[in-house]
Short mmCIF file of C-alpha atoms in Angstrom, two decimals:
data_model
loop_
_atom_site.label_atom_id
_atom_site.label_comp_id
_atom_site.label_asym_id
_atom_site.label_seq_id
_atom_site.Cartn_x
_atom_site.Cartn_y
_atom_site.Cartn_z
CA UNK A 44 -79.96 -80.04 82.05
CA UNK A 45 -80.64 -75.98 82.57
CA UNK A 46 -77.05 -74.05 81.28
CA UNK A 47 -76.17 -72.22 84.42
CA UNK A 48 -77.05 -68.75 84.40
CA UNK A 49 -75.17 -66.35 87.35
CA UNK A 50 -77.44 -64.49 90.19
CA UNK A 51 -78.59 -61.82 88.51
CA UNK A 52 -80.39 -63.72 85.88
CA UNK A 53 -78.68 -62.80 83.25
CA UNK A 54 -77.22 -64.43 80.13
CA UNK A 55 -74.69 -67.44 80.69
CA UNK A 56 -71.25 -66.88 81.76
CA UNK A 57 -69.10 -66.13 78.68
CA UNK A 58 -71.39 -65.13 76.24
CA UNK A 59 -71.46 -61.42 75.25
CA UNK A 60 -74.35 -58.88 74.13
CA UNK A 61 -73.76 -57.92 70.14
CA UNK A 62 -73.05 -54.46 69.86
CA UNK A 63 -75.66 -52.21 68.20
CA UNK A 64 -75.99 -49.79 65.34
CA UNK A 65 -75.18 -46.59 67.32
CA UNK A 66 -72.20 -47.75 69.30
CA UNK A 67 -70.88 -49.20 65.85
CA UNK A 68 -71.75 -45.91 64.14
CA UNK A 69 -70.09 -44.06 67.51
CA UNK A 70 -66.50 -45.88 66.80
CA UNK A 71 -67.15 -45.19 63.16
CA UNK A 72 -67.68 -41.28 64.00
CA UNK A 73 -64.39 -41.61 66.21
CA UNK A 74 -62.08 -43.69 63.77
CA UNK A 75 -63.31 -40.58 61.11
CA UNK A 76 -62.53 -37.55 63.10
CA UNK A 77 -58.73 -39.11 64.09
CA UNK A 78 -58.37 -39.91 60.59
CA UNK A 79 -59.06 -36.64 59.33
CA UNK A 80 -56.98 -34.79 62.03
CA UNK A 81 -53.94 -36.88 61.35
CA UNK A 82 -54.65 -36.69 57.07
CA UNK A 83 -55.66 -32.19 56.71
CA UNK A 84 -52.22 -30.53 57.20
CA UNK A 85 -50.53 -33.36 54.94
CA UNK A 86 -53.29 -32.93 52.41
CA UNK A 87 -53.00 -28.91 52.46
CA UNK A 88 -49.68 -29.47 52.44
CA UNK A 89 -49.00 -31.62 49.44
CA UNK A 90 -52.20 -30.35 47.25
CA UNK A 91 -52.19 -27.11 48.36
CA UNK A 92 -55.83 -27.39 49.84
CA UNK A 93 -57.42 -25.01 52.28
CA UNK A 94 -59.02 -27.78 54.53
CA UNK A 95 -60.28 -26.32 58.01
CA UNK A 96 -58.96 -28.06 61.14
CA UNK A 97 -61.16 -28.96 63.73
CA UNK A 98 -60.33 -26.37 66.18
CA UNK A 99 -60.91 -23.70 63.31
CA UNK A 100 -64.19 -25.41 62.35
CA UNK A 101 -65.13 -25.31 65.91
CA UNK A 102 -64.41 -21.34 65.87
CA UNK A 103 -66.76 -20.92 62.64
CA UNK A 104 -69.07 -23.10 64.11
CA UNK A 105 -69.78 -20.56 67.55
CA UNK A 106 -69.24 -17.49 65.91
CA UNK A 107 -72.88 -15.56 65.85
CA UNK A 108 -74.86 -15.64 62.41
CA UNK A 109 -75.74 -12.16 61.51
CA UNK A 110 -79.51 -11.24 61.57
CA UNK A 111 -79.79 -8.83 59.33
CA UNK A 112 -78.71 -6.96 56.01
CA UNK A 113 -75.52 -5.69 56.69
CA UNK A 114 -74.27 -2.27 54.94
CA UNK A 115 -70.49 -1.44 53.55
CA UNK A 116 -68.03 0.41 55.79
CA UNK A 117 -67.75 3.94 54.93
CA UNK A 118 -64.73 4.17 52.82
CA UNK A 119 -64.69 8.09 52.51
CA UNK A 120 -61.26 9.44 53.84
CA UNK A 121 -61.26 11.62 57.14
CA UNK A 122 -58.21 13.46 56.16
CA UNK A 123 -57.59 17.13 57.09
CA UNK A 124 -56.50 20.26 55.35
CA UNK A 125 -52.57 18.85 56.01
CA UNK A 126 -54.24 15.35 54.00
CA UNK A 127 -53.57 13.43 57.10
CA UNK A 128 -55.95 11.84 58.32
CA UNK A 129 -57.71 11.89 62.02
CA UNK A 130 -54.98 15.11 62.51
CA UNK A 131 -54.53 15.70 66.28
CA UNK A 132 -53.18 19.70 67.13
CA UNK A 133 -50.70 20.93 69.66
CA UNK A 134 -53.38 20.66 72.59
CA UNK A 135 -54.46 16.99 71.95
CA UNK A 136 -57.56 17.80 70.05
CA UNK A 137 -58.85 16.19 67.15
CA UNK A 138 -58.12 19.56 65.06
CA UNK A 139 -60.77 17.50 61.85
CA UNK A 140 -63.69 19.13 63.97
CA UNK A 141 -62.76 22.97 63.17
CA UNK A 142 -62.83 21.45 59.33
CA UNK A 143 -65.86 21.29 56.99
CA UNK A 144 -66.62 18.04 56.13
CA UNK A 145 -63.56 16.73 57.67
CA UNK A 146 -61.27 17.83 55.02
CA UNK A 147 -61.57 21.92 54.05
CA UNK A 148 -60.29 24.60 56.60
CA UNK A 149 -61.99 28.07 56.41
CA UNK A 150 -58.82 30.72 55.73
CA UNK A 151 -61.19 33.62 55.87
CA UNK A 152 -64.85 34.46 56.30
CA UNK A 153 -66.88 31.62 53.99
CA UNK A 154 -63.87 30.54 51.97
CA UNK A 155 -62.90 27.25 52.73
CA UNK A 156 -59.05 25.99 50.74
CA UNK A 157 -58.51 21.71 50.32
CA UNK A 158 -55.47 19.95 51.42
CA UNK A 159 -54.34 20.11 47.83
CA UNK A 160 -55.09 23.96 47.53
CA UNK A 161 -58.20 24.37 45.79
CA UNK A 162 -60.57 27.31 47.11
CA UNK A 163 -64.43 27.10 47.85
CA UNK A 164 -65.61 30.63 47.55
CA UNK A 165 -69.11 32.27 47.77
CA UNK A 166 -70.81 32.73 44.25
CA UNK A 167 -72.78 31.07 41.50
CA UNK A 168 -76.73 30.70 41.69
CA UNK A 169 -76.43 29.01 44.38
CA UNK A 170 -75.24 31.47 46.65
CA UNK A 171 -71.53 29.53 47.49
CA UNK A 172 -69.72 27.18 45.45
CA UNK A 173 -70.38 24.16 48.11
CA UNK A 174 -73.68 24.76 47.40
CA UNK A 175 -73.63 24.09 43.80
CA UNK A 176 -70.84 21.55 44.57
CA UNK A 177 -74.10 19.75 46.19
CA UNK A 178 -76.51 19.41 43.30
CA UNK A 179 -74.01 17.09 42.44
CA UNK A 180 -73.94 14.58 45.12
CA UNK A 181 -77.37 13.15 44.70
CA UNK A 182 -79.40 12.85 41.12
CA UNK A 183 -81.60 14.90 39.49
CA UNK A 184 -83.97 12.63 37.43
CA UNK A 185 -86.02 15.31 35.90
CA UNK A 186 -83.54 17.92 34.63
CA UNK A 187 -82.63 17.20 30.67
CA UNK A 188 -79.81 15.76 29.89
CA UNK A 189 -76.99 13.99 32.06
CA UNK A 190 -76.12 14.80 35.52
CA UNK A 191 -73.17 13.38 37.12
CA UNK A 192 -73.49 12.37 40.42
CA UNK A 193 -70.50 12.11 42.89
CA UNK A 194 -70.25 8.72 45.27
CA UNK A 195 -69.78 9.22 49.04
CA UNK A 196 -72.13 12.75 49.04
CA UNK A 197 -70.18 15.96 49.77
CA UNK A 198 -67.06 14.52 51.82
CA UNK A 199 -66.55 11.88 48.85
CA UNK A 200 -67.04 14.50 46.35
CA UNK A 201 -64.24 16.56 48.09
CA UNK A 202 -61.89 13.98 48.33
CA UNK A 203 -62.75 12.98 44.77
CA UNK A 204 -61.95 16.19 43.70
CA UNK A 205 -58.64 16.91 45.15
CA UNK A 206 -57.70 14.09 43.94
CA UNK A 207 -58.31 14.77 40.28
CA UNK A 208 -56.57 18.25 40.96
CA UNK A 209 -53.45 16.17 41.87
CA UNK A 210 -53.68 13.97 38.87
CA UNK A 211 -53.69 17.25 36.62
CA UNK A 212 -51.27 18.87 37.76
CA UNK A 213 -49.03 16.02 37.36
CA UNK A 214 -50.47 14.96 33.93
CA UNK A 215 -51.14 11.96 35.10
CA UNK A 216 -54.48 10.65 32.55
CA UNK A 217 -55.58 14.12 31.92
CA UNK A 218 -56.72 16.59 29.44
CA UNK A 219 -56.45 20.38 29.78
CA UNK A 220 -58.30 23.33 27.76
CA UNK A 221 -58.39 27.31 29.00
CA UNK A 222 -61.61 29.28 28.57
CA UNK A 223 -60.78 33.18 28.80
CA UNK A 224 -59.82 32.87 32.32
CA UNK A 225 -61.10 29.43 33.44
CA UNK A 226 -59.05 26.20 33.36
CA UNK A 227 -60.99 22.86 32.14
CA UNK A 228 -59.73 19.04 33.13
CA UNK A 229 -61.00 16.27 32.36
CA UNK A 230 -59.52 13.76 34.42
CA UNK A 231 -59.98 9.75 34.33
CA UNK A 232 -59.46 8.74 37.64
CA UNK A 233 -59.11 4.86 36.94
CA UNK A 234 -61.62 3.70 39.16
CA UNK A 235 -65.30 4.57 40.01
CA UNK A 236 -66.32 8.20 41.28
CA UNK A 237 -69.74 8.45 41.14
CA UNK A 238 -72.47 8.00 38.10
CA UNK A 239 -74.44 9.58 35.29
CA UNK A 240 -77.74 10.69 36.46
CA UNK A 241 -80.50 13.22 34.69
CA UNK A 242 -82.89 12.40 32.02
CA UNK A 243 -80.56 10.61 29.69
CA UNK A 244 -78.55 8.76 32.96
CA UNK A 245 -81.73 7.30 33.70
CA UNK A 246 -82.27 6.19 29.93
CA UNK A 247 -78.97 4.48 30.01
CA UNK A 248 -79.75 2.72 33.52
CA UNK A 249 -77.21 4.85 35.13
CA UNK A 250 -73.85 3.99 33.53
CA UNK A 251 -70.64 4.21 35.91
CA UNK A 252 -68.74 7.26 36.08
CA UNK A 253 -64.93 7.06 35.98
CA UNK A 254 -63.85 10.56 35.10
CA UNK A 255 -64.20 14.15 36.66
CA UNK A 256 -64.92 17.18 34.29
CA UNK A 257 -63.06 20.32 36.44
CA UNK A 258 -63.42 23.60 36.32
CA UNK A 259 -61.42 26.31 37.99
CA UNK A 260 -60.18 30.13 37.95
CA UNK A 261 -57.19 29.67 39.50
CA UNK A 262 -57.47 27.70 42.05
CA UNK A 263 -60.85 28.73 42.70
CA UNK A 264 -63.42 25.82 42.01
CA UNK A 265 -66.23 27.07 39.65
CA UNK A 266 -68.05 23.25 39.45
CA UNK A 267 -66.86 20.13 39.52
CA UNK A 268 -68.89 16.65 38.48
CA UNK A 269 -68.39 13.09 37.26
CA UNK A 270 -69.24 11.84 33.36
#
């Protein structure tokens, strides 16, 4: 005799469709995500782990993939002549644009003083001291011998400078020698300030520079340059 199968002709009363490979891998998928909620702060906790949680991985996960090559933020200072930086006046105005290059304030006709006192005045070949100050911000492959070449162009070179001026003065990893009426430091600044350029830079592949070779009269900056 026929089992008795219900209206819809379907299978007999009481027996039950296996369940297949994706629902079983679906429960698997769910028992795995609980598990690992309820397991990652105990685990961070006990082994000292760094495991994302889900929310965070979420975050990662629709955050925007950059497209491109991405360059360093500019990490050259924007301090003024009072070495503070982004220096707002009396009137509410951001007094760093009556500065050159952010940092030196002119005290007379073409002579510019630093936050730490040094004086950019016009002279040498070059017709002003910034001037020849410049020749050392970029290289000069062809001219004999080394060249040292300041990192950041003229506002890092500026900054770079006053800062070996401070060093100096306080004795702080420097060397001093006199020269009739010029003053000679060589300062090592304990951290990269530029690199060795020239003919013989570009023999040695360009070593680092750490130090800064300054020379003044007075306080009167006659040239300035990394080695």
């Amino acid at each position: 005799m026929n089992r008795i199968r219900n209206r819809s002709g379907s299978q007999p009363f009481g027996k039950r469709r296996p369940l297949g490979s994706k629902s079983l891998g679906s429960i698997a998928v769910v028992l795995l995500v609980g598990f690992y909620a309820f397991a990652q702060p105990h685990l961070n906790d006990r082994f000292g782990w760094q495991l994302p949680g889900l929310n965070q991985q979420a975050e990662q996960d629709a955050s925007p993939v950059p497209t491109g090559p991405t360059q360093p933020p500019d990490q050259t200072p924007n301090r003024s002549a009072s070495g503070s930086s982004d220096a707002i006046d009396q009137d509410g105005r951001n007094s760093n644009a009556d500065l050159r290059y952010g940092l030196l304030r002119e005290i007379r006709p073409n002579e510019f003083l630093s936050p730490e006192g040094l004086r950019y005045v016009p002279g040498s070949a070059e017709g002003h001291r910034l001037e020849h100050l410049r020749r050392h911000t970029e290289d000069m492959p062809s001219r004999p011998g080394k060249h040292g070449v300041f990192d950041g162009g003229m506002e890092g070179a500026l900054v770079t400078i006053d800062d070996a001026y401070r060093r100096a003065k306080t004795k702080q990893r420097s060397t001093k020698q006199t020269d009739r009426d010029r003053t000679i430091y060589t300062v090592d600044m304990e951290r990269r300030v530029g690199y060795v350029g020239g003919r013989e830079g570009k023999r040695q592949h360009h070593p680092i520079a750490r130090r800064v070779k300054l020379v003044l009269e007075d306080t009167i900056v006659i040239t300035a340059y990394p080695l």
